[in-house]
Structure formats: C-alpha cells, structure tokens
Coordinates of C-alpha atoms in Angstrom, one line a residue:
Chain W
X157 CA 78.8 77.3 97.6
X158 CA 81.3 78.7 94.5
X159 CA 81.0 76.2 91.6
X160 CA 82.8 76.1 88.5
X161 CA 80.8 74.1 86.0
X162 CA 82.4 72.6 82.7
X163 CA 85.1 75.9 82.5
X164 CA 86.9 76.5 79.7
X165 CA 88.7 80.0 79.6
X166 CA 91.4 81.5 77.2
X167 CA 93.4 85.0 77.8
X168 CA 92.6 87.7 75.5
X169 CA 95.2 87.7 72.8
X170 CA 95.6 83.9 73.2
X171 CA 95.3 81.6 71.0
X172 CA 95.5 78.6 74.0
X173 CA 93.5 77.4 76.5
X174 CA 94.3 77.8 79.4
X175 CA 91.2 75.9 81.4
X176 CA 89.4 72.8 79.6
X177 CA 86.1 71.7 81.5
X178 CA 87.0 72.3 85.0
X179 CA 84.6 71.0 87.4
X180 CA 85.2 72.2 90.7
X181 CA 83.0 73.0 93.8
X182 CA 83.9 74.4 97.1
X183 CA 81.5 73.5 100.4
X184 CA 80.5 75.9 102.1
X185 CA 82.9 75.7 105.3
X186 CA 85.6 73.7 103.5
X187 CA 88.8 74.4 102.5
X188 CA 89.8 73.0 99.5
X189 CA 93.7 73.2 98.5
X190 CA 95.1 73.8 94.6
X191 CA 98.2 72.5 93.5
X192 CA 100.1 72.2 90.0
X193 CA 103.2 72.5 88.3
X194 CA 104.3 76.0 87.5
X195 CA 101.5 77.3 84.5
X196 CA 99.1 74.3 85.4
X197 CA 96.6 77.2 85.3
X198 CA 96.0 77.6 89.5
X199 CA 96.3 81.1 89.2
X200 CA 93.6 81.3 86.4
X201 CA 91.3 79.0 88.2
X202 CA 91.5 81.3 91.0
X203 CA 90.9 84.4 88.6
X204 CA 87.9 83.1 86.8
X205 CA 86.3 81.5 90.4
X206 CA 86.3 85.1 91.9
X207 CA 84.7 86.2 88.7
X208 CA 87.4 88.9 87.5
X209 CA 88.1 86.8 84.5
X210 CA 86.8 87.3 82.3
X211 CA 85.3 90.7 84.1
X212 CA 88.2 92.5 84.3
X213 CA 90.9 90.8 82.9
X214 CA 89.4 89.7 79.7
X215 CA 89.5 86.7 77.8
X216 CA 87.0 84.2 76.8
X217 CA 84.9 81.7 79.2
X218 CA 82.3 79.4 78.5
X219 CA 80.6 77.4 81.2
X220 CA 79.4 78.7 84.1
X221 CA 80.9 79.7 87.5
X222 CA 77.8 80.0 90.5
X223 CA 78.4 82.0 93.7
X224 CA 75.3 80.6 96.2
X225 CA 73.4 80.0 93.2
X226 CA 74.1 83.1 91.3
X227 CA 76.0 83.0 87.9
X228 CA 78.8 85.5 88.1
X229 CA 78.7 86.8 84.5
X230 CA 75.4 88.0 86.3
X231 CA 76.5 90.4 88.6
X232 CA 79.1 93.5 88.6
X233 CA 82.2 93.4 89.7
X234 CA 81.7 95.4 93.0
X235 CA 78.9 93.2 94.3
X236 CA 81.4 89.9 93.1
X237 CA 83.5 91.6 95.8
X238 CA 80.7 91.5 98.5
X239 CA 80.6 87.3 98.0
X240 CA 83.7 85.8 97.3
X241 CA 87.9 87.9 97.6
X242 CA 91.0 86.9 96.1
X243 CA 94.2 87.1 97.8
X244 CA 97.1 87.3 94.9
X245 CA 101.0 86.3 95.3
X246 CA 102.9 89.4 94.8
X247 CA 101.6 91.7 98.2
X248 CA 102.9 95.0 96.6
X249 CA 100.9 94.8 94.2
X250 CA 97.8 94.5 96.3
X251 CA 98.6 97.6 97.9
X252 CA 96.2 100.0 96.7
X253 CA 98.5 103.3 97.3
X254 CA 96.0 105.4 98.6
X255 CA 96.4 104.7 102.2
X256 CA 99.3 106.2 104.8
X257 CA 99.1 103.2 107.6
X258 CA 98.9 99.3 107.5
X259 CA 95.5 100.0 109.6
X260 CA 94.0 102.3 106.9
X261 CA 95.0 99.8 104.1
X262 CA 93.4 96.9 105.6
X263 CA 90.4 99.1 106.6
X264 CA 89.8 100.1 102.7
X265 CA 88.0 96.8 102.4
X266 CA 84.9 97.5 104.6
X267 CA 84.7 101.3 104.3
X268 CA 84.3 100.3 100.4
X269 CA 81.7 98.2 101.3
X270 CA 79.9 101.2 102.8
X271 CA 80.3 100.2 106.6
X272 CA 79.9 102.3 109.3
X273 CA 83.2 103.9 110.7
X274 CA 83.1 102.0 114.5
X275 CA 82.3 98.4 112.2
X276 CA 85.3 99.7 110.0
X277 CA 87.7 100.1 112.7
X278 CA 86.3 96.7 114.7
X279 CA 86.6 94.8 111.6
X280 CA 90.0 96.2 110.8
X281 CA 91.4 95.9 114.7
X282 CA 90.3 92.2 114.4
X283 CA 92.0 91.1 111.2
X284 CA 94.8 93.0 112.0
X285 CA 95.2 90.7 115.6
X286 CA 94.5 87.4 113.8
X287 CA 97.6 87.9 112.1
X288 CA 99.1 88.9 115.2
X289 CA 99.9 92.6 112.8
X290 CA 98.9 94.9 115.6
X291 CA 102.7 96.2 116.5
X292 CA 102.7 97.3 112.6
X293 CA 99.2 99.0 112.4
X294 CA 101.3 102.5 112.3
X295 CA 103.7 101.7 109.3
X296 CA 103.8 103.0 106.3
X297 CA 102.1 100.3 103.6
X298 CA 105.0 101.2 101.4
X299 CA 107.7 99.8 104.1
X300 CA 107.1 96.4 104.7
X301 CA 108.8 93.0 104.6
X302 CA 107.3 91.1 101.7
X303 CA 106.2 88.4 104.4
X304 CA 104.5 91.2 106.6
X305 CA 103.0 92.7 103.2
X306 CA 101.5 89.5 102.7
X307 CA 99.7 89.2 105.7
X308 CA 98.5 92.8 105.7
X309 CA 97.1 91.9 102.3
X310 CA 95.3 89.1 103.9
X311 CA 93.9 90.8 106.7
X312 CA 92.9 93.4 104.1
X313 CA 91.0 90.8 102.6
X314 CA 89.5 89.3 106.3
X315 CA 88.9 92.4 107.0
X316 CA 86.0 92.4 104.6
X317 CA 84.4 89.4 106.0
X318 CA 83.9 87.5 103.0
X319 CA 81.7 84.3 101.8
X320 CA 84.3 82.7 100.0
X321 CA 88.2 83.5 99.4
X322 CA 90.1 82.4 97.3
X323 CA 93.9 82.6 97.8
X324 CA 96.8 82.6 95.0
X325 CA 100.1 81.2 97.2
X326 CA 98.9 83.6 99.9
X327 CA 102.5 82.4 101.9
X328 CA 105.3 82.2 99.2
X329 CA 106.9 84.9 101.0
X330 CA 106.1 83.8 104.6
X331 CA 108.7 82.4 106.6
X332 CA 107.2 79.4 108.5
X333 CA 105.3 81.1 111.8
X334 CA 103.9 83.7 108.8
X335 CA 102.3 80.7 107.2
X336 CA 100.9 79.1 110.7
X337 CA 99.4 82.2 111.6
X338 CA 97.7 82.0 108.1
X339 CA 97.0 78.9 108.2
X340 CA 95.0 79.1 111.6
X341 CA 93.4 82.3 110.3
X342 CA 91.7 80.3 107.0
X343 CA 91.1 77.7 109.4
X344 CA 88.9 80.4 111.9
X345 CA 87.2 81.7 108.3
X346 CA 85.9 78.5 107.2
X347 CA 84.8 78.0 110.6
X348 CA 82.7 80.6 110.3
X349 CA 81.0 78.7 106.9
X350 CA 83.1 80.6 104.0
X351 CA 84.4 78.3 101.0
X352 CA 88.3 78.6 100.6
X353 CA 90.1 77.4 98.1
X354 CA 94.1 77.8 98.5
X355 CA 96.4 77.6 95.2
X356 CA 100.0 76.7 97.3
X357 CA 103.2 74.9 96.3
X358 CA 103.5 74.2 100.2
X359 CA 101.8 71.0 100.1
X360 CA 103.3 70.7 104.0
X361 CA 101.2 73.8 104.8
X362 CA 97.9 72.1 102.8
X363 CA 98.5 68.5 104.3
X364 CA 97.6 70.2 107.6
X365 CA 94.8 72.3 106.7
X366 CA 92.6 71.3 103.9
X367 CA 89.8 68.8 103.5
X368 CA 90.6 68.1 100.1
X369 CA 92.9 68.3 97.2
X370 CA 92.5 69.2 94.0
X371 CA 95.7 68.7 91.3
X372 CA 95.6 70.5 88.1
X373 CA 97.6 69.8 85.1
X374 CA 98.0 72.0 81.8
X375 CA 94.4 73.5 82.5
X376 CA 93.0 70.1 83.5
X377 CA 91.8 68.6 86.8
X378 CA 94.1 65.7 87.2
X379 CA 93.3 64.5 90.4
X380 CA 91.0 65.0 93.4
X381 CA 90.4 63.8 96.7
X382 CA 90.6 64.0 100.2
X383 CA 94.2 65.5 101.3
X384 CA 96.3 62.7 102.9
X385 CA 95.1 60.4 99.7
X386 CA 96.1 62.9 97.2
X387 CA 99.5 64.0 98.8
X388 CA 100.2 60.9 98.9
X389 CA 99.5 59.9 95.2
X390 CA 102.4 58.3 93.4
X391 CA 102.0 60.6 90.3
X392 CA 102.3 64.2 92.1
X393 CA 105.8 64.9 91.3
X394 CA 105.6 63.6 87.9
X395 CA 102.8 66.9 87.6
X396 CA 105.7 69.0 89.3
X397 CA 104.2 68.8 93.0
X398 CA 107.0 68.0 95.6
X399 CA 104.9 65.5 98.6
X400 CA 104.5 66.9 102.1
X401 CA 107.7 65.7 104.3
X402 CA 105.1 63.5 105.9
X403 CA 104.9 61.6 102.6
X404 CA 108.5 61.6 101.8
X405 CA 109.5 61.1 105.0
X406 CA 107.5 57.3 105.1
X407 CA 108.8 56.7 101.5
X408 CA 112.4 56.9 102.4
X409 CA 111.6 54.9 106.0
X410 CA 109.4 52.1 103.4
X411 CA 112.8 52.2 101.4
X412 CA 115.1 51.5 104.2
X413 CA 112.8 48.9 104.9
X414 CA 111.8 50.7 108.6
X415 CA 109.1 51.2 110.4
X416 CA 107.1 53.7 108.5
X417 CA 105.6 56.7 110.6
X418 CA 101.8 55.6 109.9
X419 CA 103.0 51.9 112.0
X420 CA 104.4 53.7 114.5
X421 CA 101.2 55.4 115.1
X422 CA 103.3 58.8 114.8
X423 CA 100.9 59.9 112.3
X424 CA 97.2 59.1 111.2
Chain C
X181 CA 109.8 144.8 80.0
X182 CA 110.6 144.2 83.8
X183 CA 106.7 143.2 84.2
X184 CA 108.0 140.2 82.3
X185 CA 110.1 139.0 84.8
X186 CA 108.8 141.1 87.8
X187 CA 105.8 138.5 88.7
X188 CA 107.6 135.2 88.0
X189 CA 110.7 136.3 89.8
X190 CA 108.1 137.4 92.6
X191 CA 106.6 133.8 92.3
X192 CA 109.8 132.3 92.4
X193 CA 111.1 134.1 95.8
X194 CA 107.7 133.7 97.3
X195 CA 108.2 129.6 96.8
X196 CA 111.8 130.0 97.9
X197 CA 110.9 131.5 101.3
X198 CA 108.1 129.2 101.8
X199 CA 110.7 126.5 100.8
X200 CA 113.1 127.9 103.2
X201 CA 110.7 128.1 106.1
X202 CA 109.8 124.7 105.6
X203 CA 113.5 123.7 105.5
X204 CA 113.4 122.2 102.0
X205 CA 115.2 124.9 100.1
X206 CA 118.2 123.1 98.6
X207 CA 115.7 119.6 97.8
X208 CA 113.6 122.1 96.0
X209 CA 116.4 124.5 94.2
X210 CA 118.3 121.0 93.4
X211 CA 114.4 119.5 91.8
X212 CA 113.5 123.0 90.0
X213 CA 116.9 123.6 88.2
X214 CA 116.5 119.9 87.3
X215 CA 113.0 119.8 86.3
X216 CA 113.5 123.3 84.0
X217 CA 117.0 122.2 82.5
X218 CA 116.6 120.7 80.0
X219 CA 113.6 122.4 78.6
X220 CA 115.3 125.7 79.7
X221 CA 118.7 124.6 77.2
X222 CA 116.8 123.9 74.4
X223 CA 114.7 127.3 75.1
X224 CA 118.0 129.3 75.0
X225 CA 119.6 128.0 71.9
X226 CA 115.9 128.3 70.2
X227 CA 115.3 131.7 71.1
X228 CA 118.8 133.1 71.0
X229 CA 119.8 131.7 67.5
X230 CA 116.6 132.6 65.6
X231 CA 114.2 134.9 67.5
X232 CA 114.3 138.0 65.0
X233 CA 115.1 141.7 66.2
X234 CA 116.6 145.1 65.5
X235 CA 119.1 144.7 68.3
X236 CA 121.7 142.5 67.0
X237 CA 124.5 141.7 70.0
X238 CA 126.6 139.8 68.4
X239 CA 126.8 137.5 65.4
X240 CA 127.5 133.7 65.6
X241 CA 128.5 132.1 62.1
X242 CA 125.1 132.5 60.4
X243 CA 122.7 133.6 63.2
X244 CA 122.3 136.9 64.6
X245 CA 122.2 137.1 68.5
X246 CA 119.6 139.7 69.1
X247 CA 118.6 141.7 72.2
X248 CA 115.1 140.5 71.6
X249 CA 115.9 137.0 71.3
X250 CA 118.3 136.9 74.5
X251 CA 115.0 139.0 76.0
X252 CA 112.7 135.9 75.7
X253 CA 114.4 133.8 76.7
X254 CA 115.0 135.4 79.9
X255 CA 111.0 135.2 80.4
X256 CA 110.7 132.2 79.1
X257 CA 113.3 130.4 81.3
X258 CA 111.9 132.7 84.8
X259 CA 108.7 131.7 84.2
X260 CA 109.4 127.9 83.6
X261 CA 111.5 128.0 86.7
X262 CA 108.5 129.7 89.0
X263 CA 106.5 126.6 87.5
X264 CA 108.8 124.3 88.4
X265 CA 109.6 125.5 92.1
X266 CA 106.0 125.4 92.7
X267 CA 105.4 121.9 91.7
X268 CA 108.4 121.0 93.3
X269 CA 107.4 123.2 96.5
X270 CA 104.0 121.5 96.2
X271 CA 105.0 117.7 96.1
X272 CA 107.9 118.0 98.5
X273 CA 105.8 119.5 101.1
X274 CA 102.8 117.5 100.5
X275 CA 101.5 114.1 101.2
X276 CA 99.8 112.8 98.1
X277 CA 97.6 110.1 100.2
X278 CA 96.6 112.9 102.5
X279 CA 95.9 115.2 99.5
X280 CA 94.0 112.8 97.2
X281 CA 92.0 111.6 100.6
X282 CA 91.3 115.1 101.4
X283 CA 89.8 115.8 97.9
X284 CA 87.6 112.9 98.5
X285 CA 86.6 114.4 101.5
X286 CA 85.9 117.4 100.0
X287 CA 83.5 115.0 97.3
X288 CA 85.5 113.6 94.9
X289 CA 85.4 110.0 93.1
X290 CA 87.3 107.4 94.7
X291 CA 88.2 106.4 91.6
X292 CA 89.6 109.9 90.5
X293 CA 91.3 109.8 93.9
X294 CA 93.0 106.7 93.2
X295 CA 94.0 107.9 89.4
X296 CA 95.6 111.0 91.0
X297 CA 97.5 109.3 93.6
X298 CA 98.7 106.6 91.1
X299 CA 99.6 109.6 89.3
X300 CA 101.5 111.4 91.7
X301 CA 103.1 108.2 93.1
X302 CA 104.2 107.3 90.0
X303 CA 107.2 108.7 89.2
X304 CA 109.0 107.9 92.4
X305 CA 107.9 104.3 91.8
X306 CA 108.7 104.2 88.5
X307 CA 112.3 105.1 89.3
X308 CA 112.7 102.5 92.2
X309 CA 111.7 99.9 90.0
X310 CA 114.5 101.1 87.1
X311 CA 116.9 100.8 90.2
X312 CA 115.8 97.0 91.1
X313 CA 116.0 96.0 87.1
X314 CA 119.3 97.6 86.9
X315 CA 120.8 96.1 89.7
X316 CA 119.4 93.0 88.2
X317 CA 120.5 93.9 84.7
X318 CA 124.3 94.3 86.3
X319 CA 124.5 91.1 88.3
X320 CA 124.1 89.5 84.5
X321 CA 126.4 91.4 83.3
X322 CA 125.1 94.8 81.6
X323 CA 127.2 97.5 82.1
X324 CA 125.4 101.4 83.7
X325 CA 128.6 103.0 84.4
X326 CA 131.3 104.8 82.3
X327 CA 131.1 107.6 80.1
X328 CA 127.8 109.2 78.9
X329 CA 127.2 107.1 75.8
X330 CA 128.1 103.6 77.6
X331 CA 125.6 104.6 80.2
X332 CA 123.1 105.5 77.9
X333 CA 123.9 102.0 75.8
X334 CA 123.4 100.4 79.0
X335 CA 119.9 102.4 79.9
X336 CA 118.3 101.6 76.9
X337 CA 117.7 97.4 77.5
X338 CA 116.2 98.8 80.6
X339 CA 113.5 100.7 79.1
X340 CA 111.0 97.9 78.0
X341 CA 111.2 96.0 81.3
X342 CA 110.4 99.0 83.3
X343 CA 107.3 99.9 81.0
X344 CA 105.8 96.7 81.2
X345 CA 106.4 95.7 84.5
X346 CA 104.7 99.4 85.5
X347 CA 101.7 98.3 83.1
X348 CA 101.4 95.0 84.6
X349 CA 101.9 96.5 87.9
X350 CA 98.8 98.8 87.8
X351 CA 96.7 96.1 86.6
X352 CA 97.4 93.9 89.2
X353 CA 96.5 96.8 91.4
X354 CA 93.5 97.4 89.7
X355 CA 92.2 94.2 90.3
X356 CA 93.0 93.1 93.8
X357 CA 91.6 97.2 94.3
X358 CA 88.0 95.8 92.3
X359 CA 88.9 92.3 94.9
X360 CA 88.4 95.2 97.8
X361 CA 85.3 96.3 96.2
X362 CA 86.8 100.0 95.0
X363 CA 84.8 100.4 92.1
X364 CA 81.9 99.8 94.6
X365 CA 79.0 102.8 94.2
X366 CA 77.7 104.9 96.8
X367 CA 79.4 107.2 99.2
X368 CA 82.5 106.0 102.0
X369 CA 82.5 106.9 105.2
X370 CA 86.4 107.9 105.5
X371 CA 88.6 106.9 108.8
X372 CA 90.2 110.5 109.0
X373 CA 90.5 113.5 107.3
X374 CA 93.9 115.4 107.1
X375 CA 94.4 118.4 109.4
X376 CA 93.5 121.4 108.8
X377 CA 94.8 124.6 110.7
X378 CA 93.0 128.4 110.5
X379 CA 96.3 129.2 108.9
X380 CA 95.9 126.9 106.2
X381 CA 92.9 127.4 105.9
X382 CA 93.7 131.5 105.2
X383 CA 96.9 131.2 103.3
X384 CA 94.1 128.8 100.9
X385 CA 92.0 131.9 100.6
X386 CA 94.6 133.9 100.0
X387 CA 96.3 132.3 97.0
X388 CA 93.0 131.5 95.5
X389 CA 92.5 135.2 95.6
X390 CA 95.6 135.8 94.0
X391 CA 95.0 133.6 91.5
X392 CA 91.7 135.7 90.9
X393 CA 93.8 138.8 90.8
X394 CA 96.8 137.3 88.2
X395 CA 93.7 136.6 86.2
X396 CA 92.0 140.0 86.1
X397 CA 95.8 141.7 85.7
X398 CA 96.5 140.0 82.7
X399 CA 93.1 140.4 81.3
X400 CA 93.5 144.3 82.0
X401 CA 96.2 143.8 80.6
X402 CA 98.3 144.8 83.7
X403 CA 100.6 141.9 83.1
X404 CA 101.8 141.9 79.9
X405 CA 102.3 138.5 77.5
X406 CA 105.8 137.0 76.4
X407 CA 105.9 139.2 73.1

C-alpha cells in the first residue's frame, strides 16, 4: 500500500502551497485515477507519492508518505525506485540518452536494478510486447513519434516490475489504440497486486479502467469515490474536468427528455 | 621554426586522411574551419598588430606588422586547427552511446557515463531545440532573417528560452533517470559492449604511444614551444 497522510508540500523557492493535507491511499491491486483542472497539483501529488519530492526536486513536506509501511523520507532514492516508478508526461524527456535502441532503453530499468542479463532481456522482450512495441525494438530512442515515445517510456517503467506506479497523463500524446494498449497494460499490472494511481485529463480512458476517483482542486482533495459516481458528479467541470462521453452523452439524452443510456440497459 | 608547424601540420594531414578514408573529409574540413574561425580571427589581428619584433613588414597606421608576430600566428592558428580536426574527426566518427557504454565497460561510473554522454549530446540537442523555438518564435511574428544585425536582434529573445528549457530538460531527465533506479549502487551487468576489432585495438596502442612520445619530445625539448 502507498499512503499519503495529512501532505502538505511547497516548491523550493515558493512561497505557495501547492498540497494542503492530502489524504490519499492506493490498495494494493487498485487503480485509482487523478483528475484536476490544469495546476490542481496532480503532477505534484504524483511527485511527492513516488518520493522524489521533496528527494530530488526539493521543496518542503510535512506529513508522511508510507510505501508498505515504510516512510519514504526513510529510504534513498535508488531503493524508492525498487518500490514504487513514475511515469512523467513529456516522453523525451524520460529518455535517458545513454542508450542506441528502444530495446536497450527499456532494458536500463532492470539492469540498474542489478538483474541478471537473461532476466534483463526477458523482462525487457515482455514489456516491450505488452505494448505491442516489438516491430520498434531496433530504433533509435532519439527517432520516435511522441505517442510511441510514450509507450516506450512505459514499458521502460514495466520493465522494472514495480510495486506501485504512478503515472503523470501517461497517454496525452496517444492516439486512441495507444491509450487501449495502455490501458490493458495498467490493468495486467494491478492484476499482478501493484497500486496505480493515474493523473489523466481523459476521464473516458479512467471511466473504464479505475476503481476509484479522486478530484483535486488548488492542492486539495475535492472529491472521491468510486469512478462511475465521481464522473458523474455535477460539480467536475466547474473544477475544469470535462465528464466521460458516457456522462455527457445521458445528460444530453435526460435533456431531450429520451431514454437515457443507463434505461436502456446500454450501460451499467 | 618549421618544427613549429611541422608536427601540427603532420597532425592535421594525419586526421585528414583518416577523415578521407572514412569518407567524412568535407563534414570534417567544413566543422574544423568552423570550430577554429573565430578564435583563429581574433588570434590574427592579436598577434599581428602587437606581437613585438625586429622584423617589421609593413606598418599599418600605428602598429608595426612584424615577421615575428605574422610567425605566431601561423603556429597558433595550425595548431588550433589540428585540435579542432581531431575533435571533429573524433565525434563525427564516433558514437557517443557506444563510447560512454564502452568506458563503463571498461569501469567507469554510470553516473560519469551519463554526464559525458549528456555532454557530448548536448550541443546537437541544444541546437534542435533553438530550431523548434525559432520556428515557434516566427509563427508569432519574430523576424530570423535579413541582414546580420536583424538576425542577430531576432536571436537574442531566443536565448533565455533555450537556456531554460535545456535546464529544465536535464532535470526532468534526471529524475525519471533516479525513477529507473540510475543512481542505484553496485555494479550492472551491461546488454552489449561495442566492437572491438585487432585493428582498433592496435591503432589504440599506437596513438597512446605517440602520445607517450609527443610527451618525451617536448620534454627533450625536441619539439619546441610557441616562442
């Protein structure tokens, strides 16, 4: 289980918050979706749950954030790595430019945790098929789409095998068979009992895969619940979160006075 | 004198063979003269306008062109231009991921490894990200082209995006490289290792002997200092 108990977090150089008492924990085997407004502080939760803030980046925390009952602040950032990954927006920058071929970047991950070269490559030849990226194991890292350098960052990330993960609008530059193939790959990783929690503006791509929602709000959790009641919450666009097309969809059918798709027995 | 320019010159046509044979002689003419130009100008004027001597040439309002001034400068400029041709020969022949993995190979830090690639890779990245700002910077309206003082007017806004996006850049990577536990201790065991022919493996020997031998010649004194 990753916990965050009562966080409060500022930048270094800030004078703001950016957190305020977040309370947040992620199951083991759940998948747990995070959604905002634009600087509602999803990207900072998802910083200061995988421990690099304030670690790395900085800043000041109080309250506690747990990994399987161990604080973070107590353990160094390489062993953080070991428990709980973070998968950021912007794929070139998660390109660590030391590596010639999509298969040698996504196999960085477990040779830096020390793995044996046959685990290495079996590790690396299965991420790289759950994202169906085998036909690009050969490219240069450097060459990619931004949608195909996203998914090679995720199966960099896979790769390792992680506890938890923890991903930053892992599909903004997916196109729409990108985000399924991401979607059922979370879905295998939970499976296997890892805690996800997934920061997206795609609330169609959450409504399908998570088991509950979180909504956060200038630092604050606003809302949370399980998914279909918190997509559907009146107040999510009024906190900059546009509804799935499920939910809209029935809204506009309620307006017209139709049938809506729940009646029909279309959807659950 | 001619020992001044003898081993440069012999540097330079050493790199321009290799260069040849490896079919990247006008990349690596066109990179050197660029690389020393600028430094090679201002070396020329310097040395030629106040470098004192007995031999005056010619005089130029109040500076005396000297033989000994000109002198210099022609070792000065050879010897910047063998530099340059062989870090020009040197990064257009080699792959920096290959290199830095092969020093790590050979035992060094992954960390270092990283630091050098970043270094190496730098430049050219640097440079493709002034190209994306400036297309970005024209689309609203800033104008790049024109004579040399509208293009430098135009470079300047340029400068502070292209600094800080690099700065954020490499923090980014720095973290999602601690997210892929980098930083992690203990040794790797690596996927591949460059290849790594007798040949190479010789001509290695044989410029590291060389090197040897430049030192002892100009310790000897065999290979005489820019007076």
């Amino acid at each position: 289980m990753l916990e965050l108990r009562g966080v409060t977090y500022r930048y270094a150089g800030y004078a703001r918050l950016v957190l305020h008492e977040v309370n947040l924990a992620l199951r083991d085997g759940e998948i747990v979706g995070l959604i905002g407004g634009n600087d509602a502080g999803k990207s900072t939760i998802c910083l200061v749950a995988s421990g690099l803030a304030p670690a790395s980046v900085g800043g000041e925390l109080r309250g506690e954030v747990v990994i399987d009952g161990t604080p973070t602040t107590s353990l160094p950032v390489h062993a953080l790595a070991e428990r709980v990954v973070l998968a950021f927006q912007n794929p070139a920058t998660q390109r660590s430019g030391v590596t010639a071929t999509v298969f040698e970047e996504v196999a960085l991950g477990p040779m830096n945790l020390g793995l044996p070269v046959p685990e290495t490559i079996q590790r690396t030849r299965q991420a790289l098929a759950t994202l169906h990226l085998e036909h690009i194991a050969d490219r240069d890292p450097t060459r990619l789409s931004g949608g195909q350098g996203q998914l090679v960052a995720i199966a960099s990330l896979l790769a390792m095998r992680p506890r938890h993960v923890l991903l930053d609008e892992p599909t903004a530059q997916l196109d729409p068979e990108g985000s399924r193939l991401v979607a059922a790959a979370l879905r295998d990783v939970a499976a296997t009992g890892a805690a996800l929690l997934v920061a997206e503006q795609k609330t169609d791509l959450l409504d399908g895969l998570c088991d509950r929602v979180v909504v956060v709000e200038e630092g604050r959790i606003a809302l949370e619940g399980p998914t279909p009641d918190v997509l559907a919450d009146e107040r999510l666009e009024s906190w900059g979160v546009e509804p799935p097309a499920r939910v809209r969809i029935s809204r506009a059918l309620e307006g017209a006075r139709l049938p809506t798709l729940h009646q029909l027995g279309w959807m659950p | 004198m001619a020992g001044g320019y003898l081993v440069p010159l012999g540097l330079v046509a050493i790199v321009l063979v290799s260069a040849a044979v490896a079919g990247i002689l006008r990349r690596l003419v066109r990179l050197s003269v660029l690389l020393t130009l600028p430094i090679a100008i201002s070396v020329v004027l310097v040395s030629a306008l106040t470098r004192p001597g007995e031999t005056v040439l010619f005089v130029i309002g109040p500076f005396d062109i000297t033989l000994e001034g000109i002198d210099f400068a022609g070792q000065t400029l050879v010897r910047l231009f063998a530099i340059s041709t062989a870090i020009g020969l040197f990064t257009l022949t080699t792959d920096p991921r290959a290199f830095v993995l092969d020093l790590e190979r050979r035992g060094l830090s992954p960390r270092f490894a990283f630091v050098a690639a970043a270094t190496i890779e730098a430049v050219p990245a640097m440079v493709s990200r002034a190209g994306v700002i400036a297309a970005a910077q024209r689309s609203r309206g800033l104008d790049t082209e024109g004579s040399v003082a509208a293009r430098l007017r135009g470079i300047l806004p340029l400068v502070g995006p292209v600094l800080l996006s690099s700065l954020t850049e490499v923090e980014e990577r720095s973290l999602a490289l601690e997210v892929r536990a980098f930083g992690r201790p203990g040794r790797r065991d690596l996927l591949w290792c460059p290849p790594d022919r007798p040949a190479e493996r010789l001509v290695r020997w044989l410029l590291a002997l060389a090197l040897l031998g430049l030192v002892v010649a100009r310790a000897l004194g065999a290979w005489p200092p820019i007076p």
